[in-house]
Coordinates of C-alpha atoms and ligand atoms in Angstrom, one line a residue:
M291 CA -124.7 123.6 94.2
N292 CA -124.4 119.9 96.3
R293 CA -120.7 120.4 97.7
I294 CA -119.0 116.3 97.8
W295 CA -116.1 115.4 99.1
W296 CA -116.0 113.0 95.8
K297 CA -117.3 115.3 93.4
E298 CA -114.0 117.0 94.1
A299 CA -111.3 114.6 94.3
V300 CA -109.0 113.4 91.5
V301 CA -108.9 109.4 91.6
Y302 CA -105.4 107.3 90.8
Q303 CA -105.8 104.0 89.9
I304 CA -103.5 101.0 91.2
Y305 CA -103.2 97.7 89.5
P306 CA -101.0 96.2 91.7
K307 CA -99.4 93.4 90.5
S308 CA -97.6 95.8 88.3
F309 CA -97.4 98.8 90.3
Y310 CA -94.3 98.3 92.4
D311 CA -92.5 95.2 93.7
S312 CA -91.1 96.4 97.4
N313 CA -89.3 92.4 97.7
N314 CA -88.0 91.6 94.1
D315 CA -89.9 88.8 94.1
G316 CA -91.6 90.0 90.1
I317 CA -94.9 90.8 91.6
G318 CA -96.3 94.2 92.7
D319 CA -97.2 94.3 96.2
I320 CA -98.8 96.7 99.4
K321 CA -95.5 97.8 100.7
G322 CA -94.5 99.0 97.5
I323 CA -98.2 101.0 97.1
T324 CA -97.4 102.4 100.9
K325 CA -93.4 103.4 99.2
K326 CA -94.9 104.9 96.0
L327 CA -97.5 107.4 98.5
P328 CA -94.8 110.4 97.8
Y329 CA -95.5 110.1 94.5
L330 CA -98.3 110.2 94.1
K331 CA -98.8 112.8 96.7
D332 CA -96.6 114.7 94.1
L333 CA -98.7 114.1 91.1
G334 CA -101.7 115.9 93.1
V335 CA -103.9 112.7 93.7
D336 CA -106.6 112.4 96.6
V337 CA -108.1 108.7 95.8
V338 CA -106.4 105.4 95.2
W339 CA -108.3 103.1 93.9
I340 CA -106.5 99.7 94.3
C341 CA -107.2 96.8 92.3
P342 CA -108.3 93.7 93.7
F343 CA -105.5 92.4 96.5
Y344 CA -107.5 89.6 98.3
K345 CA -106.6 85.8 98.3
S346 CA -106.8 84.5 94.9
P347 CA -105.4 81.4 92.4
M348 CA -105.1 84.1 90.7
K349 CA -106.7 83.3 87.3
D350 CA -108.3 86.5 86.4
N351 CA -105.4 88.4 88.7
G352 CA -107.7 88.9 92.0
Y353 CA -111.2 89.5 90.3
D354 CA -111.3 85.6 91.3
V355 CA -111.5 86.0 95.6
A356 CA -110.8 83.0 97.1
D357 CA -110.9 84.8 100.9
Y358 CA -112.8 88.5 101.0
Y359 CA -111.0 89.0 104.3
A360 CA -107.3 88.2 103.1
I361 CA -104.2 89.1 101.9
D362 CA -102.9 87.3 98.9
P363 CA -99.3 86.6 100.3
M364 CA -98.0 87.9 96.5
F365 CA -99.2 91.0 98.0
G366 CA -98.4 90.8 101.4
T367 CA -100.0 90.5 105.4
M368 CA -103.1 92.2 106.5
D369 CA -100.5 94.4 108.7
D370 CA -99.5 95.9 105.2
M371 CA -103.1 96.8 104.7
D372 CA -103.2 98.2 107.9
E373 CA -100.1 100.0 107.2
L374 CA -101.2 101.5 104.4
L375 CA -104.3 102.7 105.4
E376 CA -102.3 104.1 108.2
N377 CA -100.1 106.3 106.1
A378 CA -102.5 107.2 103.4
R379 CA -104.2 109.0 106.2
E380 CA -101.1 110.8 106.6
Y381 CA -100.8 112.2 103.2
N382 CA -104.3 112.6 102.9
I383 CA -104.8 110.7 100.4
K384 CA -108.3 107.9 100.9
I385 CA -108.4 104.1 99.4
L386 CA -110.5 102.3 97.4
I387 CA -110.9 98.9 97.3
D388 CA -112.3 96.5 94.7
L389 CA -115.2 94.9 95.6
V390 CA -116.0 91.6 93.6
L391 CA -119.4 90.9 94.3
N392 CA -120.6 89.1 91.2
H393 CA -118.3 85.9 91.5
S394 CA -116.2 84.6 93.7
S395 CA -113.2 82.1 93.2
S396 CA -114.0 78.1 92.7
E397 CA -111.6 78.2 95.7
H398 CA -113.8 80.3 98.0
K399 CA -114.5 77.9 101.1
W400 CA -118.1 78.5 100.4
F401 CA -117.8 76.9 96.5
Q402 CA -115.6 74.2 97.8
E403 CA -118.4 72.7 100.1
A404 CA -121.2 73.5 97.9
I405 CA -119.0 71.6 94.6
S406 CA -118.4 68.2 97.3
D407 CA -121.8 68.2 98.8
S408 CA -124.9 68.6 96.9
S409 CA -126.7 68.7 100.6
S410 CA -124.2 71.7 102.1
S411 CA -126.3 75.3 102.8
Y412 CA -123.0 76.9 100.8
R413 CA -125.0 74.8 97.6
D414 CA -127.5 77.6 97.5
Y415 CA -124.8 80.5 97.7
Y416 CA -124.2 79.5 93.8
I417 CA -126.1 78.5 91.2
F418 CA -126.3 75.1 90.4
K419 CA -128.6 73.6 87.9
N420 CA -129.3 70.5 87.2
L421 CA -127.9 68.3 84.2
D422 CA -130.9 67.3 81.8
G423 CA -129.1 64.5 80.2
E424 CA -126.1 66.0 78.4
K425 CA -127.9 69.3 77.6
L426 CA -127.0 72.4 79.7
P427 CA -130.0 74.8 80.8
T428 CA -129.5 77.3 78.9
N429 CA -127.0 78.3 75.7
W430 CA -125.8 81.2 76.9
R431 CA -121.9 82.4 76.3
S432 CA -119.8 83.6 79.4
I433 CA -117.6 86.8 78.5
F434 CA -114.7 84.9 78.6
G435 CA -115.9 82.8 75.9
G436 CA -117.4 78.4 76.4
S437 CA -120.7 78.1 78.1
V438 CA -121.8 79.4 80.9
W439 CA -122.2 76.1 82.8
E440 CA -119.1 74.0 83.8
R441 CA -119.9 70.5 84.5
S442 CA -119.4 69.5 88.4
E443 CA -118.9 65.3 89.4
D444 CA -122.2 65.1 90.4
N445 CA -123.7 65.6 86.9
N446 CA -125.1 68.8 87.4
C447 CA -123.2 72.3 86.9
Y448 CA -122.8 75.8 87.7
M449 CA -122.7 79.0 86.4
H450 CA -119.8 81.4 85.8
V451 CA -120.6 84.7 83.8
F452 CA -117.0 84.7 83.4
D453 CA -114.1 81.9 83.9
K454 CA -115.2 78.8 85.2
S455 CA -112.8 79.6 88.1
Q456 CA -115.7 82.5 88.9
P457 CA -118.4 81.0 89.5
D458 CA -121.6 83.0 90.0
L459 CA -123.1 83.7 93.8
N460 CA -126.8 83.6 94.0
W461 CA -128.0 87.4 95.2
E462 CA -131.5 85.0 95.2
N463 CA -130.5 83.9 98.5
P464 CA -130.4 86.1 101.6
K465 CA -127.6 84.5 103.7
L466 CA -125.2 85.2 101.0
R467 CA -126.4 89.0 100.8
E468 CA -126.2 88.8 104.8
E469 CA -122.5 87.7 104.2
L470 CA -121.2 89.8 101.8
Y471 CA -122.7 92.6 103.6
E472 CA -120.4 91.7 106.9
M473 CA -117.6 91.6 104.3
I474 CA -118.0 94.7 103.4
N475 CA -118.9 96.5 106.4
Y476 CA -115.8 94.8 108.1
W477 CA -113.5 97.0 105.3
L478 CA -114.7 99.8 106.2
D479 CA -114.6 99.7 109.5
K480 CA -111.3 99.3 108.8
G481 CA -111.5 103.0 107.4
V482 CA -111.5 102.5 103.3
A483 CA -113.3 105.3 102.2
G484 CA -115.2 103.6 99.7
F485 CA -115.4 101.0 96.7
R486 CA -115.2 100.1 93.0
L487 CA -117.9 97.3 92.4
D488 CA -116.9 94.9 90.2
A489 CA -119.3 93.4 87.3
I490 CA -121.9 94.4 89.8
T491 CA -124.9 94.9 87.0
F492 CA -124.6 91.1 86.4
I493 CA -125.9 90.1 90.2
K494 CA -129.5 89.4 89.1
K495 CA -130.2 86.7 85.9
D496 CA -133.7 86.4 84.3
Q497 CA -135.0 83.5 86.7
N498 CA -136.8 82.2 83.9
Y499 CA -133.5 80.9 82.3
P500 CA -134.1 81.1 79.1
C501 CA -132.7 79.5 76.1
L502 CA -132.1 82.2 73.1
P503 CA -131.2 82.3 69.4
T504 CA -127.5 81.7 69.0
D505 CA -125.6 84.5 67.6
G506 CA -122.5 82.9 66.7
E507 CA -120.5 80.1 65.5
D508 CA -120.3 78.1 68.7
G509 CA -124.0 77.7 68.6
L510 CA -123.9 79.9 72.1
V511 CA -125.7 83.5 72.3
G512 CA -124.2 86.5 74.5
L513 CA -125.7 87.1 77.6
G514 CA -126.5 90.8 78.1
S515 CA -130.7 90.4 77.2
V516 CA -130.5 88.0 80.7
C517 CA -127.9 88.5 83.2
L518 CA -127.0 92.0 83.0
N519 CA -129.5 95.0 84.8
Q520 CA -132.7 92.8 84.6
K521 CA -135.7 93.6 86.5
G522 CA -135.4 93.1 90.1
I523 CA -131.6 94.3 90.6
G524 CA -132.4 97.8 92.5
V525 CA -134.0 95.4 95.4
F526 CA -130.8 94.2 95.9
L527 CA -128.9 97.4 95.2
K528 CA -130.6 99.0 97.4
E529 CA -130.5 96.4 100.3
L530 CA -126.6 96.6 99.9
K531 CA -126.6 100.6 100.3
E532 CA -128.7 100.6 102.6
K533 CA -126.8 97.8 104.9
T534 CA -123.2 99.1 103.8
Y535 CA -121.6 102.4 102.5
G536 CA -125.3 104.2 102.9
R537 CA -124.8 105.0 106.5
M538 CA -121.9 107.3 105.6
E539 CA -120.1 109.2 102.8
A540 CA -118.0 106.5 101.0
M541 CA -117.9 107.0 97.5
T542 CA -118.9 104.2 95.2
V543 CA -117.8 103.6 91.4
A544 CA -119.7 101.1 89.8
E545 CA -118.7 99.5 86.6
A546 CA -122.3 98.6 85.4
P547 CA -122.3 97.6 81.8
G548 CA -126.5 97.5 80.2
V549 CA -127.9 100.6 82.0
P550 CA -129.5 102.3 79.3
Y551 CA -129.3 106.5 79.7
E552 CA -132.8 106.9 80.4
Q553 CA -132.4 104.4 83.6
L554 CA -129.3 106.6 85.2
D555 CA -131.0 108.0 87.5
E556 CA -131.5 105.2 89.3
Y557 CA -127.9 104.2 89.2
I558 CA -127.1 107.7 90.4
G559 CA -129.3 110.0 90.5
D560 CA -129.8 111.9 94.1
D561 CA -131.0 109.2 95.7
G562 CA -129.4 106.2 93.5
H563 CA -127.3 103.1 94.5
F564 CA -123.5 104.9 93.5
S565 CA -121.9 108.0 93.5
M566 CA -120.9 107.5 89.9
I567 CA -120.7 104.8 87.1
F568 CA -118.0 103.9 84.1
D569 CA -119.6 104.8 81.3
F570 CA -118.2 101.9 78.2
S571 CA -120.0 103.8 75.4
Y572 CA -117.1 105.7 74.3
S573 CA -114.0 103.7 75.0
D574 CA -115.2 100.3 73.9
L575 CA -115.8 102.5 71.0
D576 CA -113.3 99.8 68.9
L577 CA -115.2 96.9 69.9
S578 CA -118.5 95.2 67.7
P579 CA -121.6 95.1 70.0
D580 CA -121.1 91.2 71.2
G581 CA -117.5 92.1 72.9
N582 CA -115.7 90.4 69.6
W583 CA -111.8 91.8 70.0
Y584 CA -112.2 90.9 66.2
P585 CA -113.2 92.3 63.9
Q586 CA -112.3 95.7 64.4
T587 CA -115.0 98.2 64.3
D588 CA -114.4 101.5 62.2
W589 CA -115.0 105.0 63.8
S590 CA -113.8 108.6 64.0
V591 CA -113.3 111.3 65.7
K592 CA -116.8 112.4 65.3
D593 CA -118.1 109.3 66.5
L594 CA -116.1 109.7 69.9
K595 CA -117.4 113.4 70.2
E596 CA -120.6 112.0 69.7
A597 CA -120.4 109.1 72.0
I598 CA -118.5 111.3 75.0
F599 CA -121.1 114.6 74.8
H600 CA -124.3 111.6 74.6
S601 CA -123.1 110.6 77.8
Q602 CA -121.5 113.9 79.0
L603 CA -125.5 115.5 78.9
S604 CA -127.1 112.2 79.8
I605 CA -125.1 112.2 82.9
Q606 CA -125.6 116.0 83.6
D607 CA -129.2 115.6 83.8
V608 CA -129.0 112.8 86.9
G609 CA -125.7 112.6 88.3
W610 CA -122.2 112.4 88.9
G611 CA -120.3 110.3 86.1
A612 CA -116.2 109.0 86.5
L613 CA -114.5 110.4 83.9
Y614 CA -111.2 107.5 82.6
L615 CA -109.1 107.3 79.3
E616 CA -107.6 104.1 80.5
N617 CA -107.9 101.3 83.3
H618 CA -106.7 97.5 83.4
D619 CA -109.1 96.1 80.8
Q620 CA -108.3 98.3 78.0
P621 CA -105.0 99.3 75.8
R622 CA -103.6 102.5 76.4
S623 CA -104.8 105.6 75.2
I624 CA -102.7 106.7 72.8
D625 CA -102.9 103.6 71.2
K626 CA -106.1 103.4 71.2
Y627 CA -107.6 106.7 70.1
F628 CA -104.9 107.7 66.9
R629 CA -104.6 104.7 64.8
D630 CA -102.6 106.6 61.9
E631 CA -98.4 106.7 61.7
D632 CA -98.7 109.5 64.4
C633 CA -98.7 107.5 67.1
N634 CA -95.1 106.3 66.2
N635 CA -94.0 109.8 66.0
K636 CA -91.8 109.5 68.8
E637 CA -91.8 113.6 68.3
L638 CA -95.5 113.1 68.9
S639 CA -95.4 111.5 72.1
F640 CA -95.7 114.4 74.2
Y641 CA -99.4 116.3 72.3
L642 CA -101.0 113.1 71.5
G643 CA -101.1 112.1 75.4
S644 CA -101.8 115.6 76.4
V645 CA -104.8 116.4 74.2
L646 CA -106.5 113.2 75.0
A647 CA -105.4 114.2 78.9
T648 CA -106.7 117.6 78.4
M649 CA -109.9 116.3 76.7
Y650 CA -111.2 114.3 79.5
F651 CA -109.7 115.5 82.7
L652 CA -112.1 118.8 82.5
L653 CA -115.5 117.0 81.6
R654 CA -117.8 117.1 83.9
G655 CA -117.3 114.4 86.5
T656 CA -114.9 112.6 89.0
P657 CA -111.2 112.1 86.8
F658 CA -109.4 108.8 87.1
I659 CA -105.6 108.3 85.8
Y660 CA -104.8 104.8 85.2
Q661 CA -101.2 104.0 86.8
G662 CA -98.8 104.9 83.7
E663 CA -101.3 107.3 82.2
E664 CA -99.3 109.8 83.4
I665 CA -96.4 109.1 81.6
G666 CA -97.7 108.0 78.3
M667 CA -97.0 104.3 78.6
R668 CA -97.8 102.6 75.6
N669 CA -99.5 99.0 74.4
C670 CA -96.6 96.3 74.9
P671 CA -95.7 94.0 72.0
F672 CA -95.5 90.3 72.8
S673 CA -93.7 87.9 70.7
S674 CA -96.5 85.4 70.7
I675 CA -99.5 84.3 72.2
D676 CA -97.8 82.2 75.2
E677 CA -96.3 85.3 76.5
Y678 CA -99.8 87.1 77.3
N679 CA -101.1 86.5 80.5
D680 CA -104.9 87.6 80.3
V681 CA -107.5 85.0 80.4
S682 CA -109.1 86.9 77.5
S683 CA -106.4 87.8 75.6
K684 CA -106.2 84.2 75.2
D685 CA -110.0 83.6 74.6
Q686 CA -109.5 86.2 72.0
F687 CA -107.3 85.1 70.1
E688 CA -109.0 81.8 69.7
R689 CA -112.2 83.4 68.7
A690 CA -110.3 85.4 65.9
I691 CA -108.8 82.1 64.4
C692 CA -112.5 80.5 64.7
A693 CA -113.3 83.7 62.3
G694 CA -110.6 82.4 60.0
I695 CA -107.8 84.6 59.8
T696 CA -104.4 83.8 59.9
P697 CA -102.4 83.7 63.6
E698 CA -100.3 86.2 63.0
E699 CA -103.5 88.3 62.4
A700 CA -104.7 87.3 65.1
L701 CA -102.0 88.2 67.2
K702 CA -102.0 92.0 65.8
V703 CA -105.7 91.8 66.9
V704 CA -104.7 90.9 70.4
Y705 CA -101.8 93.8 70.9
R706 CA -104.1 95.9 69.6
R707 CA -107.1 95.2 72.3
S708 CA -105.2 93.0 75.1
R709 CA -105.6 94.1 78.6
D710 CA -101.9 92.8 79.6
N711 CA -101.5 96.4 77.9
G712 CA -102.2 98.3 80.5
R713 CA -101.0 95.5 83.5
T714 CA -97.0 95.5 82.1
P715 CA -95.1 96.7 85.0
M716 CA -95.0 100.5 85.7
Q717 CA -91.9 102.3 84.4
W718 CA -90.4 104.3 86.8
S719 CA -86.8 104.7 85.4
D720 CA -84.2 103.6 83.0
C721 CA -82.6 100.8 85.0
E722 CA -83.0 96.9 84.7
N723 CA -87.1 96.7 84.3
G724 CA -87.5 100.3 84.6
G725 CA -87.2 100.0 88.2
F726 CA -90.0 98.2 88.6
T727 CA -88.2 95.4 90.2
H728 CA -85.1 93.6 90.6
G729 CA -86.4 90.3 90.4
K730 CA -88.1 89.0 87.3
P731 CA -91.2 90.4 86.2
W732 CA -94.0 88.0 86.4
L733 CA -95.4 90.1 82.9
K734 CA -92.8 91.1 80.4
V735 CA -91.8 95.2 81.0
N736 CA -92.8 97.0 77.9
P737 CA -89.0 97.3 76.0
N738 CA -90.0 101.0 75.9
Y739 CA -89.1 101.5 79.1
R740 CA -85.5 103.5 78.9
E741 CA -87.7 106.6 77.0
I742 CA -90.5 106.4 78.6
N743 CA -90.5 106.2 82.6
V744 CA -91.3 108.4 85.5
K745 CA -87.2 109.6 86.2
N746 CA -87.1 111.0 83.0
Q747 CA -90.7 112.7 83.5
I748 CA -90.3 113.8 86.8
N749 CA -87.0 116.0 85.8
D750 CA -88.8 117.2 82.6
E751 CA -90.5 120.7 83.0
N752 CA -92.3 120.1 79.2
S753 CA -93.0 116.4 79.8
L754 CA -96.7 114.7 80.1
Y755 CA -96.3 114.0 83.7
Q756 CA -95.8 118.3 84.3
Y757 CA -98.6 118.5 82.7
Y758 CA -100.5 116.1 84.1
K759 CA -99.5 117.9 87.5
K760 CA -100.6 121.2 85.6
L761 CA -104.2 119.6 84.9
I762 CA -104.2 119.0 88.3
K763 CA -103.9 121.6 89.8
L764 CA -105.7 123.6 87.6
R765 CA -109.1 121.6 88.8
K766 CA -107.9 122.4 91.8
S767 CA -107.1 126.1 91.7
I768 CA -109.1 128.4 94.0
S769 CA -109.9 130.5 90.6
Y770 CA -110.8 127.4 88.6
K771 CA -112.5 124.6 91.4
D772 CA -116.5 125.4 91.3
V773 CA -116.4 125.8 87.5
I774 CA -114.6 122.8 86.9
V775 CA -115.7 120.4 89.6
Y776 CA -119.8 122.1 89.6
G777 CA -120.2 123.9 86.8
A778 CA -122.5 123.3 83.9
I779 CA -120.8 121.7 81.0
E780 CA -122.0 122.3 77.1
P781 CA -120.6 120.9 73.6
A782 CA -118.6 123.5 71.8
L783 CA -117.3 123.8 67.9
K784 CA -119.2 121.0 66.9
E785 CA -119.0 122.0 63.4
Y786 CA -114.7 120.8 63.1
D787 CA -114.9 117.3 62.6
N788 CA -111.8 116.4 65.1
I789 CA -111.8 118.8 67.5
V790 CA -113.6 117.6 71.0
A791 CA -114.9 121.2 72.6
Y792 CA -116.9 122.1 75.4
S793 CA -117.5 124.7 77.9
R794 CA -118.3 124.6 81.8
K795 CA -119.9 126.9 83.0
L796 CA -120.7 128.3 86.0
N797 CA -122.5 131.1 87.4
D798 CA -120.4 134.2 85.2
I799 CA -117.7 131.9 85.0
E800 CA -117.0 130.3 82.0
I801 CA -113.6 128.5 80.4
T802 CA -113.6 126.7 77.2
V803 CA -111.5 123.5 76.4
I804 CA -110.7 122.8 72.3
T805 CA -108.5 119.9 71.9
N806 CA -107.4 118.9 68.4
L807 CA -107.5 115.3 68.2
S808 CA -105.6 115.4 65.0
S809 CA -102.7 116.7 63.0
K810 CA -104.4 119.0 61.0
Q811 CA -104.2 122.7 61.4
Y812 CA -107.9 124.5 62.1
N813 CA -108.2 128.4 62.2
I814 CA -111.1 128.7 64.8
P815 CA -112.7 132.5 65.7
I816 CA -113.0 132.9 69.2
E817 CA -112.3 135.8 71.9
Y818 CA -111.2 135.2 75.1
K819 CA -109.9 136.6 78.0
E820 CA -107.4 134.3 79.1
N821 CA -105.5 131.3 78.2
V822 CA -105.0 129.4 81.5
L823 CA -103.0 125.8 79.9
S824 CA -101.9 124.9 76.8
N825 CA -99.9 122.2 75.3
Y826 CA -98.0 124.1 72.8
M827 CA -95.3 126.3 74.4
D828 CA -97.8 129.7 73.3
I829 CA -101.5 130.2 71.6
D830 CA -101.1 130.7 67.9
Y831 CA -103.9 134.0 68.2
N832 CA -104.6 136.4 65.4
Q833 CA -106.0 140.0 67.5
S834 CA -107.0 141.1 64.6
K835 CA -109.0 138.5 63.4
K836 CA -110.0 137.1 66.3
E837 CA -109.0 133.7 65.4
I838 CA -107.2 130.9 67.1
T839 CA -104.6 128.9 65.2
L840 CA -105.0 125.3 66.0
R841 CA -101.9 123.2 65.5
P842 CA -102.2 119.1 65.3
Y843 CA -103.0 117.9 69.0
E844 CA -103.0 121.4 70.2
A845 CA -105.2 121.8 73.6
V846 CA -106.0 125.1 74.9
V847 CA -108.0 126.5 77.5
L848 CA -109.4 129.5 77.8
V849 CA -111.3 131.3 80.3
K850 CA -113.9 134.0 78.0
Ligands
NOJ1061 C1 -114.5 93.2 85.1 C2 -113.3 93.6 85.5 O1 -112.4 94.9 85.8 C3 -112.1 92.7 84.8 O2 -111.0 92.7 84.7 C4 -112.8 91.7 85.5 O3 -111.9 90.2 84.6 C5 -114.0 91.3 85.1 N1 -114.5 92.1 86.0 C6 -114.8 89.8 86.3 O4 -114.2 89.9 87.1
CA1062 CA1 -93.4 91.5 95.2

């Protein structure tokens, strides 16, 4: 058993623009995070991951960094950041920050130099190509739509995997790499405990820049096969680790789409590039393989659990994983994982939230809670596409229209999947704007804040917030911590299509987690010694039959 602090931690993810506004300008800020440290401590989290707060024109809400060494004024100052780090230390909470290394903002001074002067030494910090007449170098489609190539004034073009305001950095250039390492070390020296690495599997491109057969109406082709996890990326990732966080016991969690399970060892094995990675195989189950939000794919709980266990068992073979239900790129989990009328039955909302929480939190890996998930925040209805802020929501709206559906239907598609669902302001209380700000919130507050808010739930012993606290306590309890953190995972009750169940085993301790992700009732033969957690008041057990009756959306954790 290889004990490491980040395996034992519970992480909380903060989207700073929407967490808490300390100065009432309508935008969440760093002082707002400092103010809420007691809240995070009370919940029981050990690590906070903060999404980008760097100076940025906010075309992609901070994932377009204009200065890696500066705090955007909307979030505060470097003094505020130092104050946060210091206060967090007192609360024994570690801080992880987001590293956006695949691209910068087009407003970064490197890019400004590069685009205005083709002989600048910064030109080679980015990927510029000569234009052959009107013809673009490749037919690759960017993640946010359109070609990856944007013309520059001198009749050249530069590459962007994401938005055109996010030019890709040229990792082939050692000078660029050194600049990035220096910056990462600056933050480590400041005292951050580690990093979440954004879009890191995109940093290496197929150096032949081949054109590929098109796969869409736009004449373009998805760039996965030429820009994701390309041969040779390991050389960069090894060097990155060696020259920065590899020198300490930092925690690194990589957003690493495109890594096949057979290759996990290189990424998260004993000597892997990162502590853990996010696996998207089950959180993107509702997306078509080309990433389009329309049409929606059909999936069942059985598909979901197969995907979860495939992921869990593959990761268990080699290393460690990150567990999550939600993040700033995902819709709210209750809306995503429950699609029938029960989803809107208020009487059930506690059960829906708590059954999902139990299902993912006790899997093998480090659990991440996304802000608002702990109170069961929900997708937010917007009345028109103009009300949305997210660049990909606007692009996906257009894609759906191009596919021939009506604007009303396209709006429904966006409602279901928009990244803004997870980005509406945190609902702290039933006061104006959910207690997030006294100003005008930068993005609509979900109108359900009067019912769903932190204040109500802190004061209610039976709330989802209190249930998350119980889950965290259980994960840290003297009796069960080791089995929950370090125990092996094994799927259980496979024959019940709507039930996700598993056991965790370490030496002679075994716990079984059973979660019913449906409104159906099941009788399950099982024997146990103790029930250590459940989301109903009691547990319906028939002693003589040795059978548990699992009610709709019920979750139980049993000790064998
Ligand atoms: C992944 C981030 O999570 C997402 O929010 C962002 O838009 C892209 N990477 C580009 O940085
Ligand atoms: Ca503010």
